[in-house]
């Protein structure tokens, strides 16, 4: 989403040493072109790049559907979009890989967001300076990154099995 991009892209443009994978919400050609015009570092599109080009680029734009959840496995941290609009997207997809998650202020209806914020596996930001501060900390402090990533991963592991627990509860209620 554009409000999220307006926080992330300036930070990325001025911070050497990081790589960025962007998965835009809208995949129209005009939207991708606009997005690419904002990025001032070597950028490739998933749909047209080679493995070699992707390795050499600083930014990979995922311009297709269906691969985002598995892309998180290569990340050190994740910014989850939607928090300046209707609400954040799925934070569990990233946290399951043991990485800290960052998102905007509209997370109120998501239990996992509240839990991860309370535990320290997630961070919320309301503006560019808050976003810059947490992204900089995650980028430069390896111990901080590790600790908060482990918290996120542990939260997911400790909350696995909801379907089985619900099934068992319902089944036991009917006997």
Tab-separated table of C-alpha atoms in Angstrom:
chain	number	residue	atom	x	y	z
A	1	UNK	CA	0.000	0.000	0.000
A	2	UNK	CA	1.246	3.500	-0.785
A	3	UNK	CA	1.275	4.793	2.818
A	4	UNK	CA	3.494	1.852	3.782
A	5	UNK	CA	5.709	2.370	0.742
A	6	UNK	CA	6.059	6.045	1.661
A	7	UNK	CA	7.709	4.913	4.903
A	8	UNK	CA	9.770	2.018	3.587
A	9	UNK	CA	11.156	3.282	0.298
A	10	UNK	CA	12.863	6.456	1.600
A	11	UNK	CA	14.497	4.422	4.378
A	12	UNK	CA	15.629	1.808	1.854
A	13	UNK	CA	16.923	4.422	-0.608
A	14	UNK	CA	19.198	5.990	1.998
A	15	UNK	CA	20.306	2.820	3.817
A	16	UNK	CA	23.036	0.871	2.066
A	17	UNK	CA	23.610	-2.694	3.094
A	18	UNK	CA	19.992	-3.804	3.129
A	19	UNK	CA	17.998	-5.604	0.511
A	20	UNK	CA	14.279	-5.184	0.086
A	21	UNK	CA	11.585	-7.505	-1.189
A	22	UNK	CA	8.374	-5.636	-1.957
A	23	UNK	CA	5.058	-7.328	-2.560
A	24	UNK	CA	2.700	-4.559	-3.711
A	25	UNK	CA	-0.984	-4.924	-3.013
A	26	UNK	CA	-1.887	-3.827	-6.535
A	27	UNK	CA	-0.038	-5.410	-9.455
A	28	UNK	CA	-1.131	-3.252	-12.380
A	29	UNK	CA	1.582	-2.160	-14.809
A	30	UNK	CA	1.050	1.520	-13.920
A	31	UNK	CA	1.324	0.775	-10.196
A	32	UNK	CA	4.539	-1.227	-10.636
A	33	UNK	CA	6.025	1.505	-12.841
A	34	UNK	CA	5.218	4.150	-10.223
A	35	UNK	CA	6.699	2.001	-7.483
A	36	UNK	CA	9.903	1.426	-9.450
A	37	UNK	CA	10.241	5.168	-10.101
A	38	UNK	CA	10.420	5.783	-6.338
A	39	UNK	CA	13.228	3.275	-5.768
A	40	UNK	CA	16.694	4.715	-6.373
A	41	UNK	CA	18.664	1.462	-6.135
A	42	UNK	CA	18.999	-1.531	-8.499
A	43	UNK	CA	15.574	-3.181	-8.720
A	44	UNK	CA	14.211	-6.197	-10.576
A	45	UNK	CA	10.785	-7.715	-11.089
A	46	UNK	CA	10.218	-11.298	-10.006
A	47	UNK	CA	8.366	-12.094	-13.241
A	48	UNK	CA	11.204	-11.060	-15.545
A	49	UNK	CA	14.447	-11.491	-13.601
A	50	UNK	CA	17.042	-14.206	-13.628
A	51	UNK	CA	18.546	-15.721	-10.507
A	52	UNK	CA	21.803	-13.879	-11.206
A	53	UNK	CA	20.062	-10.517	-11.716
A	54	UNK	CA	18.005	-10.981	-8.556
A	55	UNK	CA	21.136	-11.754	-6.522
A	56	UNK	CA	22.823	-8.579	-7.779
A	57	UNK	CA	19.813	-6.293	-7.271
A	58	UNK	CA	19.074	-4.447	-4.048
A	59	UNK	CA	15.296	-4.682	-4.434
A	60	UNK	CA	13.072	-7.463	-5.734
A	61	UNK	CA	9.465	-6.584	-6.504
A	62	UNK	CA	7.157	-9.572	-6.357
A	63	UNK	CA	4.819	-8.824	-9.219
A	64	UNK	CA	2.836	-12.042	-8.999
A	65	UNK	CA	0.495	-13.708	-6.548
A	66	UNK	CA	1.044	-16.766	-4.399
A	67	UNK	CA	4.688	-16.615	-3.323
A	68	UNK	CA	4.813	-13.997	-0.578
A	69	UNK	CA	4.287	-16.353	2.364
A	70	UNK	CA	7.265	-18.488	1.340
A	71	UNK	CA	9.423	-15.450	0.569
A	72	UNK	CA	9.591	-14.505	4.239
A	73	UNK	CA	11.978	-17.408	4.847
A	74	UNK	CA	14.763	-15.302	3.303
A	75	UNK	CA	14.063	-12.222	5.417
A	76	UNK	CA	15.677	-10.873	8.557
A	77	UNK	CA	12.626	-8.744	9.417
A	78	UNK	CA	9.288	-7.969	7.795
A	79	UNK	CA	7.168	-4.886	7.396
A	80	UNK	CA	3.543	-5.991	7.001
A	81	UNK	CA	1.422	-3.601	4.979
A	82	UNK	CA	-2.138	-2.427	5.366
A	83	UNK	CA	-1.758	-0.825	8.779
A	84	UNK	CA	-2.515	2.646	7.437
A	85	UNK	CA	-5.684	1.421	5.719
A	86	UNK	CA	-8.277	-1.254	6.409
A	87	UNK	CA	-5.925	-3.293	8.586
A	88	UNK	CA	-2.708	-5.257	8.480
A	89	UNK	CA	-2.197	-8.329	6.395
A	90	UNK	CA	-1.215	-11.706	7.802
A	91	UNK	CA	1.648	-11.259	10.273
A	92	UNK	CA	1.806	-14.969	11.097
A	93	UNK	CA	3.190	-15.754	7.638
A	94	UNK	CA	6.332	-13.811	8.523
A	95	UNK	CA	6.578	-14.528	12.247
A	96	UNK	CA	6.562	-18.288	11.651
A	97	UNK	CA	10.075	-17.885	10.214
A	98	UNK	CA	11.352	-16.364	13.453
A	99	UNK	CA	11.609	-12.795	12.250
A	100	UNK	CA	10.274	-9.663	13.936
A	101	UNK	CA	7.379	-7.895	12.245
A	102	UNK	CA	6.648	-4.187	11.903
A	103	UNK	CA	3.302	-2.697	10.891
A	104	UNK	CA	1.200	0.451	10.928
A	105	UNK	CA	-1.297	1.572	13.572
A	106	UNK	CA	-4.428	-0.189	12.305
A	107	UNK	CA	-3.980	-3.608	13.909
A	108	UNK	CA	-6.640	-3.413	16.634
A	109	UNK	CA	-8.779	-6.314	15.394
A	110	UNK	CA	-5.866	-8.760	15.159
A	111	UNK	CA	-5.174	-10.796	18.300
A	112	UNK	CA	-1.792	-11.960	17.032
A	113	UNK	CA	-0.663	-8.354	16.588
A	114	UNK	CA	-1.636	-7.468	20.152
A	115	UNK	CA	0.060	-10.585	21.489
A	116	UNK	CA	3.273	-10.080	19.514
A	117	UNK	CA	3.460	-6.404	20.480
A	118	UNK	CA	3.035	-7.293	24.154
A	119	UNK	CA	5.689	-10.016	23.945
A	120	UNK	CA	8.156	-8.018	21.848
A	121	UNK	CA	8.044	-9.967	18.580
A	122	UNK	CA	6.399	-7.064	16.745
A	123	UNK	CA	6.558	-3.285	16.542
A	124	UNK	CA	3.987	-0.764	15.405
A	125	UNK	CA	4.763	2.569	13.788
A	126	UNK	CA	2.614	5.634	13.180
A	127	UNK	CA	4.962	7.797	11.125
A	128	UNK	CA	8.240	7.911	9.221
A	129	UNK	CA	10.442	8.750	12.200
A	130	UNK	CA	9.100	5.805	14.222
A	131	UNK	CA	9.498	3.524	11.216
A	132	UNK	CA	13.060	4.717	10.575
A	133	UNK	CA	13.995	4.194	14.226
A	134	UNK	CA	12.815	0.595	14.458
A	135	UNK	CA	14.097	-0.384	11.009
A	136	UNK	CA	17.487	1.138	11.822
A	137	UNK	CA	17.616	-0.745	15.125
A	138	UNK	CA	16.686	-4.025	13.436
A	139	UNK	CA	19.280	-3.383	10.725
A	140	UNK	CA	22.203	-2.404	12.942
A	141	UNK	CA	21.700	-4.392	16.154
A	142	UNK	CA	22.035	-8.098	15.414
A	143	UNK	CA	21.308	-9.151	18.990
A	144	UNK	CA	18.124	-7.049	19.078
A	145	UNK	CA	17.033	-8.572	15.750
A	146	UNK	CA	17.730	-12.090	16.993
A	147	UNK	CA	15.941	-11.688	20.330
A	148	UNK	CA	12.787	-10.183	18.846
A	149	UNK	CA	12.746	-12.660	15.958
A	150	UNK	CA	12.986	-15.560	18.388
A	151	UNK	CA	10.036	-14.132	20.317
A	152	UNK	CA	7.939	-13.993	17.142
A	153	UNK	CA	8.829	-17.539	16.125
A	154	UNK	CA	8.230	-18.928	19.617
A	155	UNK	CA	4.800	-17.261	19.745
A	156	UNK	CA	3.765	-19.005	16.535
A	157	UNK	CA	5.114	-22.396	17.669
A	158	UNK	CA	3.367	-22.123	21.044
A	159	UNK	CA	0.045	-21.361	19.378
A	160	UNK	CA	0.027	-24.140	16.801
A	161	UNK	CA	-2.765	-26.675	16.784
A	162	UNK	CA	-5.831	-24.471	17.130
A	163	UNK	CA	-7.837	-26.577	14.689
A	164	UNK	CA	-7.094	-29.741	16.620
A	165	UNK	CA	-7.944	-28.110	19.964
A	166	UNK	CA	-11.249	-26.796	18.608
A	167	UNK	CA	-12.098	-30.167	17.093
A	168	UNK	CA	-11.303	-31.938	20.363
A	169	UNK	CA	-13.381	-29.434	22.318
A	170	UNK	CA	-16.358	-29.851	20.027
A	171	UNK	CA	-16.026	-33.616	19.869
A	172	UNK	CA	-15.828	-33.922	23.663
A	173	UNK	CA	-18.869	-31.632	24.014
A	174	UNK	CA	-20.953	-33.970	21.878
A	175	UNK	CA	-20.144	-37.151	23.834
